[in-house]
Coordinates of C-alpha atoms in Angstrom, one line a residue:
Chain W
M1 CA -21.5 16.7 35.3
V2 CA -21.3 18.5 31.9
E3 CA -21.3 22.3 31.6
V4 CA -21.4 23.7 28.1
L5 CA -20.8 27.4 27.6
N6 CA -21.3 29.3 24.3
L7 CA -19.9 26.3 22.4
T8 CA -19.5 27.3 18.7
K9 CA -18.3 25.4 15.6
Q10 CA -17.8 26.9 12.2
F11 CA -16.9 24.8 9.1
N12 CA -15.7 27.3 6.5
S13 CA -18.8 29.4 5.9
I14 CA -21.2 27.1 7.7
L15 CA -22.1 27.9 11.3
A16 CA -22.8 24.3 12.5
V17 CA -23.1 25.0 16.2
D18 CA -23.9 28.5 17.4
R19 CA -23.3 29.5 21.1
V20 CA -24.8 26.4 22.6
T21 CA -25.1 26.6 26.4
F22 CA -26.5 24.0 28.8
S23 CA -25.7 21.8 31.8
C24 CA -26.3 18.1 32.5
F25 CA -26.1 16.6 36.0
P26 CA -25.2 13.2 37.4
G27 CA -28.2 10.8 37.3
E28 CA -29.8 12.8 34.5
I29 CA -30.5 12.1 30.9
F30 CA -30.3 15.2 28.9
G31 CA -31.7 15.1 25.4
L32 CA -30.6 17.0 22.3
L33 CA -33.7 16.9 20.2
G34 CA -33.5 18.2 16.6
P35 CA -33.8 17.4 12.9
N36 CA -30.9 16.0 10.9
G37 CA -28.2 18.6 10.4
A38 CA -29.3 20.6 13.4
G39 CA -25.8 20.4 15.0
K40 CA -26.4 17.5 17.5
T41 CA -23.5 15.3 16.3
T42 CA -21.1 18.3 16.0
T43 CA -21.9 19.3 19.6
L44 CA -21.3 15.8 20.8
R45 CA -18.1 15.5 18.8
M46 CA -16.8 18.7 20.4
L47 CA -17.7 17.4 23.9
S48 CA -15.9 14.2 23.2
T49 CA -12.8 16.2 21.9
A50 CA -13.0 14.7 18.4
L51 CA -13.5 18.3 17.1
R52 CA -12.1 21.5 18.5
P53 CA -14.6 24.3 19.1
T54 CA -14.2 27.5 17.1
S55 CA -15.1 29.4 20.3
G56 CA -16.7 28.7 23.7
T57 CA -15.9 25.7 25.7
A58 CA -17.3 23.0 28.1
K59 CA -16.3 21.2 31.2
V60 CA -16.8 17.5 31.2
A61 CA -16.4 15.7 34.6
G62 CA -14.6 18.8 35.8
Y63 CA -12.1 19.0 32.8
D64 CA -12.0 21.6 30.1
I65 CA -12.4 20.1 26.6
V66 CA -9.9 22.5 25.0
R67 CA -7.2 22.6 27.7
E68 CA -7.4 19.0 29.1
P69 CA -8.7 16.9 26.2
E70 CA -6.9 13.7 27.4
M71 CA -8.5 13.9 30.9
V72 CA -11.9 14.5 29.2
R73 CA -11.4 11.4 27.1
R74 CA -10.6 9.3 30.1
N75 CA -13.9 10.3 31.7
I76 CA -16.4 9.8 28.9
G77 CA -18.0 6.9 27.1
V78 CA -19.3 7.6 23.6
L79 CA -21.6 5.8 21.3
P80 CA -20.8 7.7 18.1
A81 CA -23.2 8.3 15.2
D82 CA -21.5 5.6 13.2
P83 CA -20.4 3.0 15.8
G84 CA -18.3 0.5 13.8
L85 CA -16.6 -2.6 15.1
Y86 CA -13.5 -4.5 13.9
G87 CA -15.2 -7.4 12.0
R88 CA -12.3 -9.8 12.0
L89 CA -12.0 -9.5 15.8
T90 CA -14.4 -11.2 18.2
A91 CA -16.6 -9.1 20.5
A92 CA -14.2 -9.7 23.5
E93 CA -11.2 -8.8 21.3
N94 CA -12.9 -5.6 20.3
L95 CA -13.6 -4.7 23.9
R96 CA -10.1 -5.8 25.2
Y97 CA -8.5 -3.5 22.7
F98 CA -10.4 -0.5 24.0
G99 CA -9.8 -1.5 27.6
R100 CA -6.1 -1.4 27.0
L101 CA -6.4 1.9 25.2
Y102 CA -8.0 3.2 28.5
D103 CA -5.0 1.7 30.4
M104 CA -7.1 -0.8 32.2
E105 CA -5.3 -3.9 33.7
G106 CA -5.7 -7.3 31.9
G107 CA -7.6 -9.0 34.7
T108 CA -9.9 -6.0 35.3
I109 CA -10.6 -5.9 31.5
D110 CA -11.7 -9.5 31.4
R111 CA -14.0 -9.1 34.4
R112 CA -15.5 -5.9 33.1
I113 CA -16.1 -7.5 29.7
A114 CA -17.9 -10.4 31.3
D115 CA -20.0 -8.0 33.4
V116 CA -20.9 -5.6 30.7
L117 CA -21.8 -8.3 28.1
E118 CA -23.9 -10.1 30.7
M119 CA -25.8 -6.9 31.3
L120 CA -26.4 -6.6 27.6
N121 CA -27.3 -10.3 27.2
L122 CA -24.4 -10.9 24.8
L123 CA -22.1 -13.0 26.9
E124 CA -22.6 -16.2 24.9
D125 CA -21.4 -14.4 21.7
K126 CA -18.3 -12.9 23.2
D127 CA -15.9 -15.2 21.3
R128 CA -17.6 -14.8 17.9
R129 CA -16.2 -12.5 15.2
T130 CA -18.4 -9.4 15.0
E131 CA -18.6 -9.5 11.2
G132 CA -21.4 -12.0 11.6
F133 CA -23.4 -10.0 14.1
S134 CA -26.9 -8.5 13.5
K135 CA -27.2 -4.7 13.7
G136 CA -28.7 -4.9 17.2
M137 CA -25.9 -7.1 18.4
K138 CA -23.3 -4.8 16.9
Q139 CA -24.9 -1.8 18.6
K140 CA -24.8 -3.7 22.0
V141 CA -21.0 -4.3 21.5
A142 CA -20.5 -0.6 20.7
I143 CA -22.4 0.3 23.9
A144 CA -20.3 -2.2 25.9
R145 CA -17.2 -0.5 24.4
A146 CA -18.5 2.9 25.6
I147 CA -19.1 1.9 29.2
L148 CA -16.3 -0.6 29.6
H149 CA -14.0 1.7 31.5
D150 CA -16.9 2.8 33.7
P151 CA -16.9 6.5 32.8
P152 CA -19.0 9.0 34.8
V153 CA -20.2 10.7 31.6
L154 CA -21.9 9.1 28.6
F155 CA -22.8 10.5 25.2
F156 CA -25.2 8.6 23.0
D157 CA -25.6 9.8 19.4
E158 CA -28.8 8.4 17.9
P159 CA -28.5 5.2 19.9
T160 CA -31.4 3.4 18.3
A161 CA -31.2 4.6 14.7
G162 CA -31.9 1.7 12.4
L163 CA -32.6 -0.8 15.1
D164 CA -35.7 -3.1 15.3
V165 CA -38.2 -2.6 18.1
M166 CA -36.8 -5.2 20.4
S167 CA -33.2 -4.1 20.1
A168 CA -34.2 -0.4 20.5
R169 CA -36.2 -1.4 23.7
A170 CA -33.1 -3.2 25.1
V171 CA -30.9 -0.2 24.4
H172 CA -33.5 2.2 26.1
E173 CA -33.6 0.0 29.2
F174 CA -29.8 -0.1 29.3
I175 CA -29.6 3.7 29.1
A176 CA -32.1 4.1 31.9
R177 CA -30.1 1.7 34.0
C178 CA -27.0 3.9 33.4
R179 CA -28.9 6.9 34.7
D180 CA -29.9 4.9 37.8
M181 CA -26.2 4.2 38.4
G182 CA -25.7 8.0 38.6
K183 CA -24.1 8.6 35.2
T184 CA -24.3 11.9 33.5
I185 CA -25.9 11.2 30.1
I186 CA -26.4 13.3 27.0
L187 CA -28.4 11.7 24.3
S188 CA -29.0 13.1 20.8
T189 CA -32.1 12.0 19.0
H190 CA -34.5 13.1 16.3
S191 CA -37.2 10.7 17.7
M192 CA -39.9 12.4 19.8
D193 CA -40.8 9.0 21.4
E194 CA -37.3 8.4 22.5
A195 CA -36.9 11.8 23.9
Q196 CA -40.2 11.5 25.7
K197 CA -39.5 8.1 27.1
L198 CA -35.9 8.6 28.3
C199 CA -35.0 12.3 28.8
D200 CA -35.3 14.2 32.1
R201 CA -34.7 17.4 30.3
I202 CA -34.7 18.3 26.6
A203 CA -32.9 21.0 24.5
I204 CA -34.6 21.6 21.2
I205 CA -31.9 22.4 18.7
A206 CA -32.3 23.6 15.2
R207 CA -29.8 25.1 12.7
G208 CA -27.0 25.0 15.2
S209 CA -28.6 26.8 18.1
I210 CA -30.8 25.8 21.1
R211 CA -34.4 27.1 20.8
A212 CA -35.7 25.9 24.1
I213 CA -34.5 23.9 27.2
G214 CA -36.6 22.3 29.8
T215 CA -38.6 19.3 31.1
L216 CA -41.3 17.8 28.9
D217 CA -43.9 19.8 30.8
D218 CA -41.9 23.0 30.5
L219 CA -41.7 22.6 26.7
R220 CA -45.4 21.9 26.4
S221 CA -46.4 24.8 28.6
V222 CA -44.1 27.4 26.9
S223 CA -45.3 26.3 23.5
R224 CA -48.9 25.9 24.7
E225 CA -49.1 22.6 22.8
S226 CA -50.2 19.4 24.4
S227 CA -47.9 17.0 22.5
L228 CA -44.1 17.1 22.3
E229 CA -44.3 16.9 18.6
E230 CA -46.4 20.0 18.3
A231 CA -44.2 21.8 20.8
F232 CA -41.1 20.8 18.8
V233 CA -42.5 22.0 15.5
K234 CA -43.5 25.3 17.1
L235 CA -40.2 25.8 19.0
A236 CA -37.8 24.5 16.4
G237 CA -39.3 26.9 13.9
D238 CA -39.3 29.8 16.4
H239 CA -36.5 32.1 17.5
G240 CA -36.0 30.8 20.9
H241 CA -37.5 30.7 24.4
E242 CA -36.0 31.2 27.8
L243 CA -37.6 28.9 30.3
Chain M
M1 CA 3.3 9.6 23.3
S2 CA 3.2 6.3 25.2
S3 CA 5.0 3.1 24.3
K4 CA 2.3 1.1 25.9
H5 CA -0.4 2.6 23.7
I6 CA 1.9 2.2 20.6
L7 CA 2.3 -1.5 21.5
T8 CA -1.5 -1.9 22.1
V9 CA -2.3 -0.4 18.7
W10 CA 0.4 -2.5 17.0
Q11 CA -0.8 -5.8 18.6
K12 CA -4.4 -5.2 17.6
E13 CA -3.4 -4.2 14.0
M14 CA -1.2 -7.3 13.7
L15 CA -4.1 -9.6 14.9
D16 CA -6.5 -7.9 12.5
T17 CA -4.2 -8.0 9.5
I18 CA -3.1 -11.7 10.0
R19 CA -6.8 -12.6 9.9
D20 CA -7.1 -10.9 6.5
R21 CA -6.5 -13.4 3.7
R22 CA -5.6 -10.6 1.2
T23 CA -2.6 -9.6 3.4
L24 CA -1.3 -13.1 3.7
L25 CA -1.6 -13.6 0.0
A26 CA 0.3 -10.5 -0.9
M27 CA 2.8 -10.9 2.0
V28 CA 3.7 -14.5 2.1
I29 CA 2.3 -16.7 -0.7
V30 CA 3.0 -14.7 -3.8
P31 CA 6.6 -13.6 -2.9
L32 CA 7.4 -17.1 -1.8
L33 CA 6.3 -18.6 -5.1
L34 CA 7.2 -15.9 -7.5
M35 CA 10.6 -14.8 -6.3
P36 CA 12.3 -18.2 -6.5
A37 CA 10.6 -18.8 -9.8
I38 CA 12.0 -15.6 -11.2
T39 CA 15.4 -15.9 -9.6
V40 CA 16.1 -19.3 -11.0
G41 CA 13.7 -19.4 -13.9
F42 CA 14.4 -16.1 -15.6
P43 CA 18.2 -16.7 -16.3
V44 CA 17.4 -20.2 -17.4
L45 CA 14.6 -19.1 -19.6
M46 CA 16.8 -16.4 -21.2
E47 CA 19.7 -18.7 -21.7
R48 CA 17.4 -21.4 -23.2
Q49 CA 16.0 -18.8 -25.6
E50 CA 19.5 -17.8 -26.7
E51 CA 20.6 -21.4 -27.0
A52 CA 17.6 -22.3 -29.1
A53 CA 18.3 -19.3 -31.3
R54 CA 21.9 -20.3 -31.7
R55 CA 21.1 -24.0 -32.4
L56 CA 18.8 -23.1 -35.2
V57 CA 20.4 -23.4 -38.6
S58 CA 20.0 -20.0 -40.2
G59 CA 18.0 -20.2 -43.4
I60 CA 19.5 -17.7 -45.9
A61 CA 17.5 -16.9 -49.0
V62 CA 19.9 -16.2 -51.9
I63 CA 18.9 -14.3 -55.0
G64 CA 21.4 -14.5 -57.9
G65 CA 23.4 -17.4 -56.4
T66 CA 24.9 -18.2 -59.8
N67 CA 26.5 -14.8 -60.0
S68 CA 29.3 -15.7 -57.5
S69 CA 30.5 -19.2 -57.2
I70 CA 33.3 -18.1 -54.8
L71 CA 30.9 -16.5 -52.2
I72 CA 28.4 -19.3 -52.4
G73 CA 31.2 -21.8 -52.0
E74 CA 32.3 -20.0 -48.8
L75 CA 28.7 -19.8 -47.5
K76 CA 28.2 -23.5 -48.1
D77 CA 31.3 -24.4 -46.2
S78 CA 30.2 -22.3 -43.2
K79 CA 28.6 -23.9 -40.2
G80 CA 25.0 -23.2 -39.2
I81 CA 24.0 -21.9 -42.6
R82 CA 21.5 -23.4 -45.0
L83 CA 21.1 -21.8 -48.4
I84 CA 17.8 -21.6 -50.3
E85 CA 17.7 -20.3 -53.8
Y86 CA 15.0 -17.7 -54.6
A87 CA 14.3 -16.2 -57.9
D88 CA 12.5 -13.1 -56.7
L89 CA 13.4 -10.6 -54.0
K90 CA 9.8 -9.9 -53.0
I91 CA 9.0 -13.5 -52.5
A92 CA 12.2 -13.9 -50.5
L93 CA 11.4 -11.0 -48.3
Q94 CA 7.9 -12.3 -47.7
A95 CA 9.4 -15.7 -46.7
M96 CA 11.6 -13.8 -44.2
K97 CA 8.6 -12.0 -42.8
E98 CA 6.9 -15.3 -42.2
N99 CA 10.1 -16.7 -40.7
H100 CA 10.8 -19.4 -43.3
V101 CA 14.2 -17.9 -43.8
Q102 CA 16.1 -15.6 -41.4
L103 CA 18.1 -13.6 -43.9
V104 CA 17.9 -12.5 -47.6
V105 CA 21.1 -12.0 -49.6
E106 CA 21.0 -10.5 -53.1
I107 CA 24.1 -11.0 -55.3
P108 CA 24.0 -8.8 -58.4
E109 CA 24.7 -10.0 -61.9
G110 CA 28.3 -10.3 -62.9
F111 CA 29.5 -10.1 -59.3
D112 CA 32.6 -12.4 -59.8
R113 CA 33.5 -10.7 -63.1
D114 CA 33.2 -7.2 -61.6
M115 CA 35.3 -8.2 -58.6
A116 CA 38.0 -9.7 -60.8
S117 CA 38.2 -6.4 -62.8
G118 CA 38.7 -4.4 -59.6
L119 CA 35.3 -2.9 -59.4
R120 CA 33.6 -3.1 -56.0
P121 CA 30.3 -4.9 -56.5
K122 CA 27.7 -4.6 -53.7
V123 CA 25.9 -7.5 -52.0
N124 CA 22.5 -6.5 -50.5
V125 CA 21.6 -8.1 -47.2
Y126 CA 18.1 -7.8 -45.8
Y127 CA 17.3 -8.8 -42.2
E128 CA 14.6 -8.5 -39.6
G129 CA 16.1 -6.4 -36.8
T130 CA 13.5 -7.3 -34.2
R131 CA 14.2 -11.0 -34.5
R132 CA 17.1 -12.5 -32.6
T133 CA 17.4 -15.4 -35.1
S134 CA 17.7 -13.0 -38.0
D135 CA 20.4 -11.1 -36.1
I136 CA 22.3 -14.4 -35.6
A137 CA 21.9 -15.3 -39.3
R138 CA 23.3 -11.9 -40.2
G139 CA 26.3 -12.4 -37.9
R140 CA 27.0 -15.8 -39.5
F141 CA 26.8 -14.4 -43.0
M142 CA 29.1 -11.5 -42.0
D143 CA 31.6 -14.0 -40.6
A144 CA 31.5 -16.0 -43.8
F145 CA 31.7 -12.9 -45.9
S146 CA 34.8 -11.7 -44.0
R147 CA 36.5 -15.1 -44.6
F148 CA 35.6 -14.8 -48.3
S149 CA 37.1 -11.3 -48.5
Q150 CA 40.3 -12.4 -46.7
K151 CA 40.7 -15.2 -49.2
V152 CA 40.2 -12.9 -52.2
V153 CA 42.6 -10.3 -50.8
A154 CA 45.2 -13.0 -49.9
K155 CA 45.0 -14.4 -53.5
R156 CA 45.6 -10.9 -54.9
L157 CA 48.6 -10.3 -52.6
V158 CA 50.1 -13.6 -53.5
G159 CA 49.6 -12.6 -57.2
M160 CA 51.6 -9.4 -56.4
H161 CA 54.3 -11.5 -54.5
V162 CA 53.3 -10.0 -51.2
D163 CA 53.0 -12.1 -48.0
P164 CA 49.3 -11.8 -46.8
A165 CA 50.6 -11.8 -43.2
I166 CA 51.4 -8.1 -43.8
L167 CA 47.7 -7.4 -43.2
V168 CA 48.0 -8.4 -39.6
P169 CA 50.4 -6.1 -37.9
A170 CA 49.5 -7.1 -34.4
E171 CA 47.2 -9.4 -32.5
V172 CA 44.7 -8.8 -29.7
I173 CA 44.2 -11.2 -26.9
S174 CA 41.2 -10.4 -24.7
E175 CA 40.2 -12.1 -21.4
N176 CA 37.0 -11.5 -19.3
I177 CA 38.2 -10.8 -15.7
A178 CA 34.7 -10.3 -14.2
S179 CA 34.2 -13.0 -11.6
E180 CA 31.9 -15.8 -12.4
E181 CA 29.7 -14.5 -9.6
K182 CA 29.5 -11.1 -11.2
M183 CA 28.6 -12.6 -14.5
G184 CA 25.9 -14.6 -12.8
G185 CA 24.7 -11.6 -10.9
L186 CA 24.4 -9.6 -14.0
L187 CA 21.5 -11.6 -15.2
L188 CA 19.8 -11.5 -11.8
S189 CA 20.5 -7.8 -11.3
M190 CA 18.4 -6.9 -14.3
M191 CA 15.1 -7.9 -12.7
L192 CA 15.4 -8.7 -9.0
P193 CA 16.1 -5.1 -7.7
V194 CA 12.9 -3.6 -9.2
L195 CA 10.9 -6.5 -8.1
M196 CA 12.2 -6.2 -4.6
A197 CA 11.3 -2.5 -4.5
I198 CA 7.8 -3.4 -5.8
W199 CA 7.4 -5.9 -3.0
A200 CA 8.5 -3.3 -0.4
S201 CA 5.5 -1.3 -1.5
I202 CA 3.0 -4.2 -2.0
G203 CA 3.9 -6.1 1.2
G204 CA 2.3 -3.7 3.6
M205 CA -0.1 -2.1 1.2
Y206 CA -3.3 -3.8 2.4
T207 CA -2.4 -3.3 6.0
A208 CA -1.8 0.4 5.4
I209 CA -5.2 0.7 3.6
D210 CA -6.9 -1.3 6.3
V211 CA -5.5 0.6 9.4
A212 CA -6.6 4.0 8.2
A213 CA -9.1 4.2 5.4
G214 CA -10.5 0.9 6.6
E215 CA -11.2 2.4 10.0
K216 CA -13.1 5.3 8.3
E217 CA -15.1 2.9 6.2
R218 CA -16.1 0.7 9.1
G219 CA -16.9 3.7 11.3
T220 CA -14.4 2.7 14.0
L221 CA -12.1 5.8 13.6
E222 CA -14.2 8.1 15.7
S223 CA -14.4 5.7 18.6
L224 CA -10.6 5.3 18.4
I225 CA -9.6 8.9 18.4
I226 CA -11.7 9.7 21.5
T227 CA -9.7 7.2 23.6
P228 CA -6.9 8.6 25.7
P229 CA -3.8 7.7 23.5
S230 CA -2.3 10.6 21.5
R231 CA -2.6 10.7 17.8
E232 CA 1.1 10.2 17.5
S233 CA 0.8 6.9 19.5
I234 CA -2.0 5.7 17.3
V235 CA -0.2 6.5 14.0
L236 CA 3.0 5.0 15.2
G237 CA 1.3 1.8 16.3
K238 CA -0.3 1.5 12.9
F239 CA 2.9 2.4 11.0
L240 CA 4.8 -0.2 12.9
A241 CA 2.2 -2.8 12.0
V242 CA 2.6 -1.9 8.3
L243 CA 6.4 -2.0 8.7
T244 CA 6.3 -5.4 10.4
I245 CA 4.2 -6.8 7.6
S246 CA 6.4 -5.3 4.8
G247 CA 9.5 -6.3 6.8
V248 CA 8.3 -9.9 6.8
T249 CA 7.7 -9.7 3.1
M250 CA 11.2 -8.4 2.5
L251 CA 12.6 -11.1 4.7
L252 CA 10.7 -13.7 2.8
V253 CA 11.7 -12.2 -0.6
V254 CA 15.4 -12.0 0.3
S255 CA 15.6 -15.5 1.9
S256 CA 13.7 -17.1 -0.9
I257 CA 16.2 -15.7 -3.4
V258 CA 19.1 -16.9 -1.2
L259 CA 17.5 -20.4 -0.8
A260 CA 16.6 -20.7 -4.5
L261 CA 20.2 -20.0 -5.4
R262 CA 21.5 -22.5 -2.9
L263 CA 19.1 -25.3 -4.0
V264 CA 19.3 -24.8 -7.7
N265 CA 22.1 -23.2 -9.6
P266 CA 20.6 -21.8 -12.7
A267 CA 23.9 -22.2 -14.5
S268 CA 24.2 -25.9 -13.8
L269 CA 20.7 -26.4 -15.2
L270 CA 22.2 -25.1 -18.4
G271 CA 25.2 -27.3 -18.1
Q272 CA 27.6 -24.4 -17.7
N273 CA 29.5 -25.0 -14.5
E274 CA 31.7 -22.0 -14.7
A275 CA 29.0 -19.5 -13.7
R276 CA 27.9 -19.8 -10.1
F277 CA 25.4 -17.4 -8.6
V278 CA 25.5 -17.0 -4.9
L279 CA 24.2 -14.5 -2.4
P280 CA 26.1 -14.8 0.9
I281 CA 24.2 -14.3 4.1
G282 CA 26.1 -11.1 5.0
R283 CA 25.2 -9.4 1.7
A284 CA 21.6 -10.7 2.0
A285 CA 21.4 -9.1 5.4
V286 CA 22.5 -5.7 4.1
M287 CA 20.0 -6.2 1.3
F288 CA 17.2 -6.9 3.8
L289 CA 18.1 -3.8 5.9
I290 CA 18.0 -1.5 2.9
G291 CA 14.8 -3.2 1.9
L292 CA 13.3 -2.6 5.3
L293 CA 14.2 1.1 5.2
L294 CA 12.6 1.4 1.8
A295 CA 9.6 -0.4 3.1
G296 CA 9.5 2.1 6.0
L297 CA 9.5 5.1 3.6
L298 CA 6.8 3.5 1.3
G299 CA 4.8 2.4 4.3
A300 CA 4.7 5.9 5.7
I301 CA 3.6 7.3 2.3
E302 CA 0.9 4.6 2.1
I303 CA -0.4 5.4 5.6
T304 CA -0.5 9.1 4.7
L305 CA -2.5 8.5 1.6
S306 CA -4.7 6.0 3.4
I307 CA -5.5 8.5 6.2
F308 CA -6.5 11.0 3.6
A309 CA -8.8 8.7 1.7
K310 CA -12.4 8.3 2.6
S311 CA -12.8 4.7 1.9
F312 CA -10.9 1.5 1.2
K313 CA -11.5 1.9 -2.5
E314 CA -10.3 5.5 -2.6
A315 CA -7.2 4.6 -0.7
Q316 CA -6.5 1.8 -3.2
N317 CA -6.8 4.4 -6.0
Y318 CA -4.2 6.6 -4.4
I319 CA -1.8 3.9 -3.4
T320 CA -1.8 1.8 -6.6
P321 CA 0.1 4.4 -8.6
L322 CA 2.8 4.3 -5.9
Y323 CA 4.3 1.0 -7.2
I324 CA 4.2 2.2 -10.7
A325 CA 6.2 5.2 -9.3
V326 CA 8.6 2.8 -7.7
M327 CA 9.2 1.1 -11.1
I328 CA 10.3 4.3 -12.8
P329 CA 13.5 4.8 -10.9
G330 CA 14.0 1.0 -11.2
F331 CA 14.0 1.1 -15.0
L332 CA 16.1 4.3 -14.8
T333 CA 18.7 2.4 -12.9
Q334 CA 18.7 -0.3 -15.5
I335 CA 19.3 2.2 -18.3
T336 CA 22.1 4.1 -16.5
S337 CA 23.8 0.9 -15.5
A338 CA 23.5 -0.5 -19.0
A339 CA 25.0 2.7 -20.4
G340 CA 27.9 2.0 -18.0
A341 CA 27.4 5.2 -16.0
T342 CA 28.9 5.0 -12.5
A343 CA 26.7 6.5 -9.9
G344 CA 28.2 9.1 -7.5
P345 CA 27.4 9.2 -3.8
F346 CA 24.7 11.8 -4.4
Y347 CA 22.8 9.3 -6.5
F348 CA 22.4 7.2 -3.4
A349 CA 20.4 10.0 -1.7
I350 CA 17.6 9.7 -4.3
P351 CA 14.7 7.9 -2.6
V352 CA 13.8 4.4 -4.0
A353 CA 16.4 4.6 -6.8
N354 CA 19.1 4.4 -4.1
A355 CA 17.7 1.1 -2.7
I356 CA 17.4 -0.4 -6.1
E357 CA 21.0 0.5 -7.0
I358 CA 22.2 -1.0 -3.7
F359 CA 20.3 -4.2 -4.5
R360 CA 21.9 -4.3 -7.9
E361 CA 25.4 -3.7 -6.5
L362 CA 25.0 -6.4 -3.9
L363 CA 23.7 -8.9 -6.5
M364 CA 26.7 -8.1 -8.7
G365 CA 28.9 -8.9 -5.7
S366 CA 30.2 -5.5 -4.8
V367 CA 29.8 -3.9 -1.3
N368 CA 30.4 -0.2 -1.2
W369 CA 29.9 1.0 2.3
I370 CA 29.7 4.7 1.3
H371 CA 26.9 3.9 -1.0
I372 CA 25.1 1.8 1.5
G373 CA 25.6 4.4 4.3
V374 CA 24.3 7.3 2.2
A375 CA 21.3 5.2 1.0
A376 CA 20.5 3.9 4.6
I377 CA 20.7 7.4 6.2
S378 CA 18.8 9.2 3.5
S379 CA 16.1 6.5 3.4
F380 CA 15.7 6.7 7.2
V381 CA 15.4 10.5 7.0
Y382 CA 12.8 10.3 4.2
A383 CA 10.8 7.7 6.2
L384 CA 10.8 10.0 9.3
L385 CA 9.6 12.9 7.2
A386 CA 6.8 10.9 5.6
L387 CA 5.8 9.6 9.0
N388 CA 5.7 13.1 10.4
I389 CA 3.3 14.1 7.5
A390 CA 1.1 11.1 8.3
I391 CA 0.9 12.2 12.0
R392 CA 0.0 15.8 11.0
I393 CA -2.7 14.6 8.6
F394 CA -4.1 12.4 11.3
C395 CA -4.5 15.4 13.6
R396 CA -6.5 17.3 11.0
E397 CA -10.2 17.1 11.7
D398 CA -11.2 18.0 8.1
V399 CA -9.3 14.9 7.0
I400 CA -10.6 12.6 9.8
F401 CA -14.2 13.6 9.2
R402 CA -13.9 13.9 5.4
S403 CA -17.0 12.6 3.8

């Protein structure tokens, strides 16, 4: 469960995120849909405690992001906007490092690595250095890293940006499976297709503030447009709608 | 802060850095090859150069040789001097410029006659101050000239029925009491301390760049800082990895110096058995500890700069001037010690310069525990301060997400 209340971030004179409020429930994929620079990444960075909010707060898995950041970090898995790997380490070594940082036990780590890489069809490559991996494979290792410690809450920031169709499809299937396992998932994207395909509810975000929240049908009906794209253009440009 | 997290970060960084060829090159191979070569080779090379210069017979161009048969006679009798008659000063000077002769002597007309009548005729001597061989030629000429003067004066005194011994009222007997070791150490202490300080900064440099700026460049930093460990634990783990690598470098540097001196005595290569350079294990250990503290300070500064930088390249740009900065106190130490200045205890609280001065003292065979204590404690405090700054910078989101 994630409850965001009036979350605000100011960088010098720029208001990057302005009083964002929403909730996301277990077994739900919540989409943050908006153009580049809308404040999606900044919102996710505040929720993952990488950035401190200027005002407002959020509860992630029952913990306050400002007062209990370490507990929040233990309960989230994040695929950041720029998910890099240590190229000189193998896929398994990359994952083992993070397992230890999450205080997992040695035997548990190895079992989890095998399970997660199996799920992502990457088990065969586990002992290869990641510097030779394709972008799709790297993304899979980064996803494995995010879910290794089996967190109840997952944040995916543009999870398929720059991937080919097949890799993107595999990532989508994986995210859907996480929802079926009851995870609370927040996904940021600028792709209408992705939002439409995966998200149970969508928040349209532009210039740091949420313009509309609802299911796909809600958004279409409030905007009186039949396609999400048209609805998005209308709502992102508008001043905001309560649903 | 958790020791388990620090250990985890340290282990990962060690694995990562050991797989990086650049680190191995800077850390192991270069110091292992270079330091013994300099330790043994540098004194030998310097001695050889000096020997060669001394063995060379000094060519002295003489203008107006016929003007003084007495002086020419004395020069001809001197060892290591070869006289060449020149008619023109300009041509002689040109010959010296081209190193055909090492000195030009101009004897004016009527020299012997003027001298006999009590006038004080002048001999002009031209030399090339930048050339060691010219310097030696001048020394040889001056020796011959002084013998010539003594003979002339003695002759005059005898003519006046005075014993020439009156000119020598007393004698000086001087003896060099510096130990052979100290004499040997003097040569080494000119170069090794600065080089050791430079290695203290280079050893862990790539690791420092890799563990902070490298994480930003690869995009791994964000994933790392949203894991449970505190920022302190992460920075400490990374710092310890840098310190380990530069510590290994210091260990290799010191032991390669000790070994090189055990295996080859530079003095014996030159056939001078009296000078023996040794670095006993005890002094080498103190040298290593001081080196490690210096590496700690430099490593913490390097990590701070690396955290601040956006990319590997930017970090390199910030860190490269650091070892030039290390060289400045190094050369300062050389100048002050050459001038014979004795450093007070406060001098040993100056970062970097203190370590270099301790290295120098140890190589010269002196162990001053007050100096070592002040240097060790102050270096430790500076390293802690620098590390504290590194941690603070690592907590700043505008630095972490600088782009």
